[in-house]
Coordinates of C-alpha atoms in Angstrom, one line a residue:
Chain A
M1 CA 0.0 0.0 0.0
D2 CA 1.5 3.3 -1.0
I3 CA 1.9 6.4 1.1
V4 CA -0.8 8.4 -0.6
L5 CA -3.4 5.8 0.2
A6 CA -2.1 5.5 3.7
L7 CA -2.5 9.3 4.2
K8 CA -6.0 9.1 2.8
E9 CA -7.0 6.3 5.1
A10 CA -5.3 8.0 8.1
L11 CA -7.3 11.2 7.4
E12 CA -10.5 9.2 7.1
S13 CA -9.9 7.5 10.4
L14 CA -9.0 10.7 12.2
N15 CA -12.0 12.3 10.7
A16 CA -14.2 9.6 12.2
N17 CA -13.0 10.5 15.7
K18 CA -12.9 14.3 15.4
M19 CA -13.1 15.1 19.1
R20 CA -10.5 12.6 20.2
A21 CA -8.1 13.6 17.4
G22 CA -8.7 17.2 18.2
L23 CA -7.8 16.8 21.9
T24 CA -4.8 14.8 21.1
I25 CA -3.6 17.4 18.6
L26 CA -4.3 20.1 21.3
G27 CA -1.6 18.4 23.5
I28 CA 0.9 18.8 20.7
V29 CA -0.3 22.3 19.9
I30 CA 0.4 23.4 23.5
G31 CA 3.8 21.8 23.5
V32 CA 4.9 23.2 20.2
A33 CA 3.4 26.7 20.8
A34 CA 5.3 26.8 24.1
V35 CA 8.6 25.9 22.5
I36 CA 8.1 28.4 19.7
A37 CA 7.0 31.2 21.9
M38 CA 9.8 30.6 24.4
L39 CA 12.5 30.4 21.7
A40 CA 11.1 33.6 20.1
V41 CA 11.1 35.4 23.4
G42 CA 14.6 34.3 24.1
A43 CA 15.8 35.3 20.6
G44 CA 14.0 38.6 20.9
A45 CA 15.6 39.3 24.3
Q46 CA 19.0 38.5 22.9
D47 CA 18.5 40.8 20.0
T48 CA 17.4 43.6 22.2
I49 CA 20.2 43.2 24.7
L50 CA 23.0 42.8 22.2
G51 CA 21.6 45.6 20.1
S52 CA 21.6 48.0 23.0
I53 CA 25.1 47.0 23.9
S54 CA 26.3 47.6 20.3
G55 CA 24.2 50.8 20.3
I56 CA 26.4 52.4 23.0
G57 CA 29.2 53.0 20.4
T58 CA 31.8 51.2 18.3
N59 CA 35.2 49.7 19.2
L60 CA 34.7 50.8 22.8
L61 CA 36.5 49.9 26.1
F62 CA 34.9 50.7 29.4
V63 CA 37.3 51.4 32.3
F64 CA 35.9 51.1 35.8
Q65 CA 37.5 51.7 39.2
G66 CA 38.2 48.6 41.3
N67 CA 38.9 45.0 40.5
T68 CA 35.7 42.9 40.0
Q69 CA 37.5 39.6 40.5
E70 CA 39.4 40.0 43.7
D71 CA 39.7 42.4 46.6
V72 CA 42.4 45.0 46.3
R73 CA 43.6 47.0 49.2
N74 CA 44.1 50.7 48.7
E75 CA 42.2 51.0 45.6
Q76 CA 42.6 54.4 43.9
P77 CA 39.8 56.2 42.1
L78 CA 40.1 57.1 38.4
T79 CA 40.9 60.8 37.9
M80 CA 41.1 63.3 35.2
N81 CA 44.9 62.9 35.2
D82 CA 44.4 59.2 34.3
V83 CA 42.1 60.3 31.5
N84 CA 44.6 62.8 30.2
A85 CA 47.3 60.1 30.2
M86 CA 45.1 57.8 28.2
S87 CA 44.6 60.5 25.7
D88 CA 48.3 60.9 25.1
V89 CA 49.0 59.7 21.6
F90 CA 52.6 58.7 22.5
Q91 CA 51.6 56.5 25.5
A92 CA 48.5 55.1 23.8
P93 CA 48.8 55.2 20.1
H94 CA 45.9 52.9 19.4
V95 CA 43.4 55.1 21.4
Q96 CA 41.3 57.5 19.3
S97 CA 39.4 59.3 21.9
V98 CA 38.7 59.1 25.6
A99 CA 35.5 60.3 27.3
P100 CA 35.3 60.4 31.1
M101 CA 32.0 60.2 32.8
V102 CA 30.2 60.4 36.2
Y103 CA 26.7 59.0 36.4
G104 CA 23.8 58.6 38.8
N105 CA 20.1 59.1 39.1
T106 CA 18.2 62.3 39.5
T107 CA 14.8 64.0 39.1
V108 CA 13.9 66.7 36.6
T109 CA 10.9 68.9 36.8
Y110 CA 9.2 71.3 34.4
G111 CA 5.9 72.9 35.1
G112 CA 4.0 70.2 37.1
E113 CA 5.8 67.3 35.4
T114 CA 8.5 65.2 37.0
A115 CA 10.9 62.7 35.3
S116 CA 13.4 60.4 36.9
P117 CA 16.1 59.8 34.4
E118 CA 19.7 58.7 34.6
I119 CA 22.1 61.6 34.6
Y120 CA 25.5 61.4 32.7
G121 CA 28.1 64.0 33.5
V122 CA 30.4 64.1 30.4
T123 CA 32.9 66.1 28.4
S124 CA 32.6 67.1 24.8
E125 CA 34.4 63.9 23.7
F126 CA 31.3 61.9 24.7
A127 CA 29.6 63.0 21.5
V128 CA 32.2 61.2 19.5
V129 CA 32.4 57.8 21.4
S130 CA 28.7 57.4 22.1
N131 CA 26.2 57.2 19.3
Y132 CA 24.0 60.0 20.4
N133 CA 22.8 62.4 17.7
M134 CA 20.9 65.6 18.3
I135 CA 17.3 66.4 17.2
E136 CA 18.0 70.1 17.9
G137 CA 20.5 72.2 19.7
S138 CA 24.2 71.3 20.2
F139 CA 26.2 69.0 22.4
I140 CA 28.0 70.0 25.7
S141 CA 31.0 72.1 24.7
D142 CA 34.5 72.5 26.3
E143 CA 33.4 76.0 27.4
N144 CA 30.4 74.4 29.2
V145 CA 32.7 72.0 31.0
N146 CA 35.3 74.5 31.9
G147 CA 32.7 77.0 33.1
R148 CA 30.6 74.5 35.1
A149 CA 27.7 75.7 33.1
S150 CA 24.1 74.9 34.2
V151 CA 23.1 73.5 30.9
V152 CA 21.4 70.2 30.1
L153 CA 20.7 67.9 27.2
L154 CA 17.4 66.0 27.4
G155 CA 16.9 62.4 26.2
P156 CA 13.8 61.9 24.1
D157 CA 11.9 60.1 26.8
V158 CA 12.5 62.9 29.2
A159 CA 11.4 65.5 26.6
D160 CA 8.2 63.5 26.0
K161 CA 7.5 63.3 29.7
L162 CA 8.1 67.0 30.5
F163 CA 7.1 68.7 27.4
G164 CA 5.0 66.2 25.4
R165 CA 7.2 67.0 22.4
R166 CA 10.7 66.6 21.1
T167 CA 11.4 69.9 19.3
L168 CA 11.3 73.6 20.1
I169 CA 12.5 72.9 23.7
T170 CA 16.0 74.4 23.5
G171 CA 16.2 77.6 25.6
E172 CA 13.6 76.4 28.2
T173 CA 14.7 76.1 31.7
V174 CA 14.1 72.9 33.7
R175 CA 14.9 72.1 37.3
V176 CA 17.4 69.3 37.8
D177 CA 17.4 68.2 41.5
G178 CA 15.7 71.5 42.2
Q179 CA 18.3 73.7 40.5
P180 CA 17.6 75.6 37.3
F181 CA 19.3 74.3 34.1
R182 CA 19.0 75.7 30.6
V183 CA 18.1 73.1 27.9
I184 CA 20.7 73.4 25.1
G185 CA 19.7 70.4 23.0
I186 CA 17.5 67.3 22.6
L187 CA 19.0 63.8 22.0
E188 CA 17.8 61.6 19.2
S189 CA 16.3 58.2 20.2
K190 CA 18.6 55.2 20.3
G191 CA 15.8 52.8 20.5
G192 CA 15.8 49.5 22.5
G193 CA 17.5 49.7 25.8
S194 CA 17.8 46.7 28.1
F195 CA 19.5 48.1 31.2
G196 CA 16.8 50.8 31.4
S197 CA 16.2 52.9 28.3
Q198 CA 19.2 54.7 26.8
D199 CA 16.6 57.4 25.9
N200 CA 15.6 58.1 29.5
V201 CA 18.7 60.2 30.3
I202 CA 19.9 63.7 30.7
I203 CA 23.4 64.9 30.0
V204 CA 25.2 67.7 31.8
P205 CA 28.9 68.9 31.8
I206 CA 31.0 66.6 34.0
T207 CA 32.2 69.4 36.2
T208 CA 28.7 70.6 36.9
A209 CA 27.6 67.1 37.7
R210 CA 30.5 66.5 40.1
V211 CA 30.0 69.6 42.1
R212 CA 26.3 70.4 42.0
L213 CA 24.5 67.2 41.4
L214 CA 26.4 64.0 42.2
D215 CA 28.7 65.0 45.0
R216 CA 32.0 63.6 43.6
D217 CA 35.6 64.6 44.5
R218 CA 37.3 67.1 42.3
D219 CA 38.7 65.3 39.2
Q220 CA 37.0 62.0 40.1
V221 CA 35.7 59.9 37.2
D222 CA 33.3 57.0 37.6
L223 CA 33.8 55.4 34.2
V224 CA 36.0 56.1 31.2
Y225 CA 34.8 55.3 27.6
V226 CA 37.9 54.6 25.5
Q227 CA 37.4 54.4 21.7
A228 CA 40.1 52.4 19.8
M229 CA 41.2 53.5 16.3
D230 CA 39.4 50.5 14.7
A231 CA 38.2 47.0 15.6
E232 CA 41.7 45.4 15.2
S233 CA 43.3 47.8 17.6
V234 CA 40.9 47.1 20.5
P235 CA 43.2 44.6 22.2
A236 CA 46.2 46.8 21.8
A237 CA 44.3 49.8 23.1
S238 CA 43.2 47.8 26.0
E239 CA 46.7 46.8 26.9
E240 CA 48.0 50.4 26.5
V241 CA 45.3 51.7 28.8
A242 CA 46.1 49.0 31.4
Q243 CA 49.9 49.8 31.3
I244 CA 49.2 53.5 31.8
L245 CA 46.9 52.9 34.8
R246 CA 49.3 50.4 36.4
S247 CA 52.2 52.8 36.2
R248 CA 50.1 55.7 37.4
H249 CA 48.5 53.8 40.3
R250 CA 51.9 52.1 41.0
T251 CA 50.4 48.6 40.8
E252 CA 52.9 47.1 38.3
V253 CA 53.4 44.4 40.9
G254 CA 50.2 42.9 42.3
L255 CA 46.6 43.2 41.3
D256 CA 45.1 45.9 39.1
D257 CA 42.8 48.3 40.9
F258 CA 40.8 48.9 37.8
T259 CA 38.8 46.8 35.4
I260 CA 38.6 47.1 31.6
Y261 CA 35.7 45.6 29.7
T262 CA 35.7 45.7 25.9
Q263 CA 32.4 45.8 24.2
E264 CA 33.0 42.3 22.9
D265 CA 33.4 41.0 26.5
I266 CA 30.1 42.4 27.4
L267 CA 28.5 41.2 24.2
S268 CA 29.8 37.7 24.7
V269 CA 28.7 37.6 28.4
A270 CA 25.3 38.9 27.6
G271 CA 25.1 36.5 24.6
T272 CA 25.9 33.6 26.9
I273 CA 23.4 34.6 29.5
T274 CA 20.6 35.0 27.0
S275 CA 21.4 31.7 25.3
V276 CA 21.3 29.9 28.5
L277 CA 18.0 31.6 29.3
T278 CA 16.6 30.6 25.9
I279 CA 17.7 27.0 26.3
F280 CA 16.2 26.9 29.8
L281 CA 12.9 28.3 28.6
G282 CA 12.8 26.0 25.5
G283 CA 13.7 23.0 27.7
I284 CA 10.8 23.6 30.0
A285 CA 8.5 24.1 27.1
A286 CA 9.8 20.8 25.5
I287 CA 8.6 18.9 28.5
S288 CA 5.0 19.8 27.6
L289 CA 5.7 18.6 24.1
L290 CA 6.8 15.3 25.6
V291 CA 3.6 15.2 27.6
G292 CA 1.7 15.8 24.3
G293 CA 3.6 12.9 22.8
I294 CA 2.5 10.6 25.6
G295 CA -1.0 11.7 24.8
I296 CA -0.6 10.5 21.3
M297 CA 0.7 7.1 22.4
N298 CA -2.2 6.8 24.8
I299 CA -4.8 7.5 22.2
M300 CA -3.1 5.3 19.6
L301 CA -3.1 2.4 22.0
V302 CA -6.8 2.9 22.6
S303 CA -7.3 3.1 18.9
V304 CA -5.5 -0.1 18.2
T305 CA -7.5 -1.9 20.8
E306 CA -10.7 -0.5 19.5
R307 CA -9.9 -1.5 15.9
T308 CA -8.5 -5.0 16.6
R309 CA -11.2 -6.6 14.4
E310 CA -10.5 -4.1 11.7
I311 CA -6.8 -5.0 11.8
G312 CA -7.7 -8.7 11.7
L313 CA -9.9 -8.1 8.7
R314 CA -7.2 -6.1 6.9
K315 CA -4.8 -8.9 7.6
A316 CA -7.2 -11.5 6.3
L317 CA -7.6 -9.5 3.1
G318 CA -3.8 -9.5 2.6
A319 CA -2.3 -6.7 4.6
R320 CA 1.3 -7.4 5.6
K321 CA 2.8 -6.3 8.9
A322 CA 4.4 -3.4 7.1
D323 CA 1.0 -2.2 5.8
I324 CA -0.5 -2.1 9.2
L325 CA 2.6 -0.5 10.7
L326 CA 2.5 2.2 8.0
Q327 CA -1.2 2.8 8.6
F328 CA -0.9 3.5 12.3
L329 CA 2.4 5.4 12.1
T330 CA 0.8 7.6 9.5
E331 CA -2.0 8.4 11.8
S332 CA 0.2 9.2 14.8
S333 CA 2.5 11.3 12.6
L334 CA -0.4 13.2 11.1
L335 CA -1.7 14.0 14.6
S336 CA 1.6 15.4 15.6
L337 CA 2.2 17.2 12.3
F338 CA -1.1 19.0 12.5
G339 CA -0.4 19.8 16.1
G340 CA 3.0 21.1 15.1
L341 CA 1.7 23.3 12.3
I342 CA -1.1 24.8 14.5
G343 CA 1.4 25.1 17.4
I344 CA 3.8 27.1 15.3
I345 CA 1.0 29.6 14.4
V346 CA -0.2 29.8 18.0
G347 CA 3.3 30.1 19.4
W348 CA 4.0 32.9 16.9
L349 CA 0.9 34.7 18.0
I350 CA 1.8 34.3 21.7
A351 CA 5.3 35.6 21.0
M352 CA 3.9 38.6 19.1
A353 CA 1.5 39.3 22.0
I354 CA 4.4 39.2 24.5
G355 CA 6.3 41.6 22.3
K356 CA 3.3 44.0 22.1
I357 CA 2.8 43.9 25.9
A358 CA 6.5 44.5 26.5
T359 CA 6.5 47.4 24.1
A360 CA 3.4 48.9 25.6
S361 CA 5.0 48.7 29.1
G362 CA 8.0 50.6 27.9
T363 CA 10.6 47.9 26.9
P364 CA 10.8 47.8 23.1
F365 CA 11.2 44.2 22.3
N366 CA 10.7 42.2 19.1
P367 CA 10.3 38.4 19.6
S368 CA 11.6 36.7 16.5
V369 CA 10.4 33.4 15.3
G370 CA 13.3 32.1 13.3
I371 CA 13.1 29.6 10.5
N372 CA 15.3 27.4 12.7
A373 CA 12.7 27.3 15.5
I374 CA 10.0 26.5 13.0
L375 CA 12.0 23.6 11.4
L376 CA 13.0 22.4 14.9
A377 CA 9.5 22.4 16.1
T378 CA 8.1 20.6 13.0
I379 CA 10.8 18.0 13.0
F380 CA 10.7 17.5 16.7
S381 CA 6.9 17.2 16.9
T382 CA 6.7 14.8 14.0
A383 CA 9.5 12.8 15.6
V384 CA 7.5 12.7 18.8
G385 CA 4.5 11.4 16.9
L386 CA 6.6 8.7 15.2
F387 CA 8.4 7.7 18.4
F388 CA 5.3 7.5 20.5
G389 CA 3.4 5.9 17.6
I390 CA 5.9 3.1 17.1
Y391 CA 4.8 1.0 20.1
P392 CA 1.1 1.1 19.4
A393 CA 1.7 0.5 15.6
N394 CA 3.9 -2.4 16.3
R395 CA 1.4 -3.9 18.6
A396 CA -1.2 -3.6 15.8
A397 CA 1.1 -5.1 13.2
N398 CA 1.9 -8.1 15.4
L399 CA -1.6 -9.1 16.1
E400 CA -2.4 -12.6 15.0
P401 CA -5.1 -12.4 12.4
V402 CA -7.1 -15.3 13.9
E403 CA -7.1 -13.7 17.4
A404 CA -7.9 -10.3 16.0
L405 CA -10.8 -11.4 13.9
R406 CA -12.3 -13.2 16.9
Y407 CA -11.9 -10.2 19.2
E408 CA -15.1 -8.7 20.5
Chain B
M1 CA -1.9 -38.3 -5.0
S2 CA -1.3 -35.4 -7.4
K3 CA -1.1 -31.9 -6.1
K4 CA -1.7 -30.2 -9.4
G5 CA -5.3 -29.8 -10.4
K6 CA -6.5 -29.8 -6.8
A7 CA -7.6 -26.6 -5.1
I8 CA -6.8 -28.0 -1.7
V9 CA -4.6 -30.8 -0.5
A10 CA -4.1 -31.3 3.2
K11 CA -2.1 -34.1 4.6
D12 CA -2.2 -35.2 8.1
L13 CA -2.8 -31.7 9.6
T14 CA -2.6 -31.4 13.4
K15 CA -3.0 -28.3 15.5
V16 CA -2.1 -28.2 19.2
Y17 CA -2.9 -25.2 21.4
Q18 CA -1.1 -24.6 24.6
M19 CA -3.7 -23.4 27.1
G20 CA -1.6 -22.8 30.2
E21 CA -0.5 -26.2 31.4
V22 CA -2.9 -28.1 29.2
Q23 CA -2.4 -29.1 25.6
V24 CA -5.5 -28.9 23.5
H25 CA -5.5 -31.0 20.3
A26 CA -7.8 -29.1 18.0
L27 CA -6.9 -31.2 14.9
C28 CA -5.6 -34.7 15.0
G29 CA -4.4 -35.7 11.6
V30 CA -6.9 -34.3 9.1
S31 CA -6.3 -35.2 5.5
I32 CA -8.7 -33.8 2.8
E33 CA -8.6 -33.0 -0.9
I34 CA -10.8 -30.6 -2.7
K35 CA -10.9 -30.3 -6.5
H36 CA -11.1 -27.1 -8.4
G37 CA -14.7 -25.9 -8.8
E38 CA -16.1 -28.1 -6.1
V39 CA -18.7 -26.9 -3.6
V40 CA -18.0 -28.3 -0.2
A41 CA -19.6 -27.8 3.2
I42 CA -17.6 -28.3 6.4
M43 CA -19.9 -29.3 9.3
G44 CA -19.4 -30.4 12.8
P45 CA -20.5 -29.5 16.3
S46 CA -18.7 -26.7 18.2
G47 CA -15.3 -27.9 19.5
S48 CA -14.9 -30.3 16.6
G49 CA -12.0 -28.3 15.2
K50 CA -14.1 -26.8 12.3
S51 CA -12.9 -23.2 13.0
T52 CA -9.3 -24.3 13.3
L53 CA -9.5 -26.2 10.0
M54 CA -11.1 -23.2 8.4
N55 CA -8.3 -20.9 9.7
I56 CA -5.7 -23.2 8.3
I57 CA -7.4 -23.5 4.9
G58 CA -7.8 -19.7 4.8
C59 CA -4.1 -19.3 5.6
L60 CA -4.9 -17.3 8.7
D61 CA -3.1 -19.9 10.8
R62 CA -0.4 -22.5 10.4
P63 CA -0.8 -26.2 11.3
T64 CA 1.4 -27.6 14.0
S65 CA 2.4 -30.4 11.7
G66 CA 1.3 -31.8 8.3
E67 CA 1.4 -30.3 4.8
Y68 CA -1.1 -28.0 3.2
Y69 CA -1.1 -27.2 -0.4
L70 CA -3.4 -24.4 -1.7
D71 CA -3.8 -24.2 -5.5
G72 CA -0.6 -26.3 -5.8
E73 CA 1.5 -24.1 -3.5
L74 CA 2.9 -25.4 -0.2
V75 CA 1.5 -23.0 2.3
S76 CA 2.3 -24.7 5.6
G77 CA 5.9 -23.5 5.7
M78 CA 5.4 -19.9 4.8
N79 CA 6.1 -16.9 6.9
D80 CA 3.6 -14.2 7.9
D81 CA 4.1 -11.9 4.9
Q82 CA 4.0 -14.8 2.4
L83 CA 0.8 -16.0 4.0
A84 CA -0.6 -12.4 3.7
L85 CA 0.2 -12.5 0.0
V86 CA -1.5 -15.9 -0.5
R87 CA -4.6 -14.7 1.4
N88 CA -4.7 -11.7 -0.8
R89 CA -4.4 -13.5 -4.1
K90 CA -6.0 -16.9 -3.6
V91 CA -8.6 -16.7 -0.8
G92 CA -11.8 -14.7 -0.7
F93 CA -13.3 -14.5 2.8
V94 CA -17.0 -14.2 3.6
F95 CA -17.6 -13.8 7.4
Q96 CA -20.7 -14.4 9.5
N97 CA -20.7 -10.8 10.7
F98 CA -19.8 -9.3 7.4
N99 CA -16.7 -7.5 8.7
L100 CA -17.0 -4.4 6.6
L101 CA -15.2 -1.1 7.5
S102 CA -18.0 1.0 8.8
R103 CA -16.3 4.3 7.9
S104 CA -15.9 3.5 4.2
S105 CA -18.4 3.3 1.4
A106 CA -19.3 -0.1 -0.2
L107 CA -17.1 0.7 -3.1
L108 CA -14.0 1.4 -0.9
N109 CA -14.7 -1.7 1.1
V110 CA -14.7 -3.8 -2.1
E111 CA -11.5 -2.0 -3.3
L112 CA -9.6 -2.8 -0.1
P113 CA -8.0 -6.2 -1.2
L114 CA -6.8 -4.5 -4.4
R115 CA -5.0 -1.8 -2.3
Y116 CA -3.0 -4.4 -0.5
A117 CA -2.3 -6.2 -3.8
G118 CA -0.6 -3.1 -5.0
Q119 CA -2.8 -3.0 -8.2
R120 CA -3.6 0.5 -8.7
E121 CA -4.8 0.4 -12.3
R122 CA -8.5 0.0 -12.9
Q123 CA -9.2 -0.4 -9.1
R124 CA -12.4 1.5 -9.3
E125 CA -13.7 -0.2 -12.4
R126 CA -13.1 -3.6 -11.0
A127 CA -14.8 -2.8 -7.8
V128 CA -17.8 -1.4 -9.7
V129 CA -18.0 -4.6 -11.8
A130 CA -17.8 -6.8 -8.6
L131 CA -20.6 -4.8 -7.0
E132 CA -22.7 -5.0 -10.1
A133 CA -22.2 -8.8 -10.1
V134 CA -23.8 -9.0 -6.6
G135 CA -26.7 -6.6 -7.6
L136 CA -25.6 -3.6 -5.7
A137 CA -25.0 -1.2 -8.6
D138 CA -27.2 1.4 -7.1
R139 CA -25.8 1.3 -3.6
M140 CA -22.1 1.8 -4.2
D141 CA -21.6 5.0 -2.2
H142 CA -23.6 3.9 0.8
K143 CA -21.8 3.1 4.0
P144 CA -22.4 -0.3 5.7
M145 CA -24.7 1.3 8.3
E146 CA -27.0 2.4 5.5
L147 CA -27.4 -1.1 4.1
S148 CA -29.5 -4.1 5.2
G149 CA -27.8 -7.2 6.5
G150 CA -28.3 -9.0 3.2
Q151 CA -26.9 -6.1 1.3
Q152 CA -23.9 -5.9 3.6
Q153 CA -23.2 -9.6 3.0
R154 CA -23.3 -8.9 -0.7
V155 CA -20.7 -6.2 -0.4
A156 CA -18.6 -8.7 1.5
L157 CA -19.2 -11.2 -1.3
A158 CA -18.1 -8.6 -3.9
R159 CA -15.0 -8.0 -1.8
A160 CA -14.3 -11.7 -1.7
I161 CA -14.3 -12.1 -5.5
I162 CA -12.5 -9.0 -6.6
N163 CA -9.1 -10.6 -6.7
D164 CA -10.4 -13.6 -8.6
P165 CA -9.4 -16.0 -5.8
A166 CA -8.9 -19.8 -6.2
I167 CA -11.2 -20.5 -3.3
I168 CA -14.0 -18.6 -1.5
L169 CA -14.1 -19.5 2.1
A170 CA -17.5 -18.7 3.7
D171 CA -17.8 -19.0 7.5
E172 CA -21.5 -19.2 8.4
P173 CA -22.3 -16.8 5.6
T174 CA -26.0 -16.8 6.4
G175 CA -25.8 -17.1 10.2
N176 CA -26.7 -13.4 10.8
L177 CA -29.3 -13.1 8.1
D178 CA -33.0 -13.8 7.9
S179 CA -33.9 -16.9 5.8
K180 CA -34.9 -14.9 2.7
S181 CA -31.6 -12.9 2.5
G182 CA -29.8 -16.1 3.5
K183 CA -31.2 -17.9 0.5
E184 CA -30.3 -15.1 -1.8
I185 CA -26.7 -15.0 -0.5
L186 CA -26.4 -18.8 -0.8
S187 CA -27.7 -18.7 -4.4
L188 CA -25.3 -15.9 -5.2
L189 CA -22.4 -18.0 -3.9
L190 CA -23.5 -21.0 -5.9
D191 CA -24.0 -18.9 -8.9
M192 CA -20.5 -17.6 -8.8
N193 CA -19.2 -21.2 -8.5
K194 CA -21.1 -22.1 -11.6
K195 CA -20.2 -19.1 -13.7
K196 CA -16.5 -18.8 -12.8
G197 CA -15.7 -22.2 -11.4
T198 CA -14.4 -20.8 -8.2
T199 CA -14.0 -23.4 -5.5
L200 CA -16.5 -22.8 -2.7
I201 CA -16.0 -23.9 0.9
I202 CA -18.8 -23.2 3.3
V203 CA -18.4 -23.7 7.1
T204 CA -21.9 -24.1 8.6
H205 CA -24.2 -25.5 11.2
D206 CA -27.1 -25.3 8.9
P207 CA -28.1 -28.7 7.4
G208 CA -30.2 -26.8 4.9
I209 CA -27.1 -25.3 3.4
A210 CA -25.3 -28.6 3.4
E211 CA -28.1 -30.1 1.3
E212 CA -27.3 -27.6 -1.4
T213 CA -23.6 -28.5 -1.7
E214 CA -22.1 -31.4 -3.6
R215 CA -20.1 -32.7 -0.7
V216 CA -20.1 -32.5 3.1
I217 CA -17.0 -32.9 5.2
R218 CA -17.9 -33.8 8.8
L219 CA -15.5 -33.2 11.6
Y220 CA -15.7 -34.6 15.1
D221 CA -13.1 -34.3 17.8
G222 CA -10.6 -33.0 15.4
Q223 CA -10.9 -35.8 12.9
V224 CA -12.7 -36.2 9.6
V225 CA -15.6 -38.6 10.2
D226 CA -17.2 -38.4 6.8
S227 CA -16.2 -36.8 3.5

């Protein structure tokens, strides 16, 4: 008996027990939908997180105070002198630009509206290393920094919150932490942020931030952005910066009292974390697919018992073992294939809904259903159907025709 | 004793069932010969080994010992798949309770043996011809539930003859029918034997049927007492 006929007969038989077939399919639908949705959410989270890390800038190193691996005694803070040394083209030929930063949280008010953004205190170099563009106005200038000017750049989210618009704001005065600051520009949106939004920020001159807003020592720097000349010079730049800091902090012997992350480091760590998360979520979802498979086995066993006489008759009419085996395997595979196809659609819908809810609640997030996930789910669910169908089909194929015909 | 030219040659068939500790001898050395075109009734009280003999003749079961030739072929040593092939090609079954697939139309039921024979060409036409031969030309698309008992047995009859078998094996073919339909089925069976010369073996309790056949094989306690 060929496969076309087998498919036709399997469809007829499933059609005869619509309710039962439907419920069995539902088990697979739930399993596959869960797998697809979880993989999509995992992939979406990965895209968002990696995108936001890449979005910070290109070929960047981040230099923090302190050693994250081990305790260091007498740890020295990063200072403007360290920053100036890193900018020295002779000491650090692979470094293109260096942007020191202090950061924290603050509140901004205008009229009756209040926003709670992150605050970055930066120098004019920050415009180069970060990927911020301006909708209007201009970036913090060296004069602003030197003069400790009370000027501020608003991120798009802050502008939305306070003014309900993103243009024609320059020149207004807002209160940052209660003190009046003149708005000199509005930042363009950078889109998806994972560690809070990169759009919910305000930027002020580093000197102003230290003294008037964040209470830092003179010359203190929380974080240094170092941009290498190009992607190939990132390791060299990292080594140069480390040498400069070791000699300046007199820690040539012993442990570093600073930590350098490259963007790649952060990307690979974040990539690993999100992959593990995806596998974990997918694994849990796969359990429900397994349960669906057991459902198929159960219903196929019932079906074999119910149709014992039919099997006996078919054998009497000349069906070989292989024919009966094919008939029942086709049925169980069809069940799981239908379940898989519907499950892909349902899973996709769930993933989209999760994306919409996340976006609505402020975290832009696009779950992506990859062709890999679809192939995986289809193959896996059909394999589940085949695997759990083998035992019942084998039982049917090995029935003795005499016994089967006599079965009541 | 020539094997050619005989529909059935059985030599010294025995069948022993193991029921727990006890061995049950269902057949104890049965030897029969049936010529092509013969009409034979197999009779005997229940427990006489009649069903066992029928299963062996129909290639549904193998004898414990002895040789069995169907249409000149030695069947008793065959494996399951070879037996399936022989059943498909050489035996047409008619059962007491019809044994039709309830989901399928009469036409599909009749086609079923052709599907397993792997003959795809002219399947439909052959099934139509077979149904016409049993007088059901106007009921082809009906499902078994929509047919009377007599009509269902006719569908089964059409299914039995579709592969042009060497023998038709009918197990109490009229047992579930009223006497009128029973007579019709019996006369259809006899008719086929006359027209096509198909060997007809009827297993029955009914002495009325046995009267219509040329020959009666009587079994008692697993042995042939009269043939």
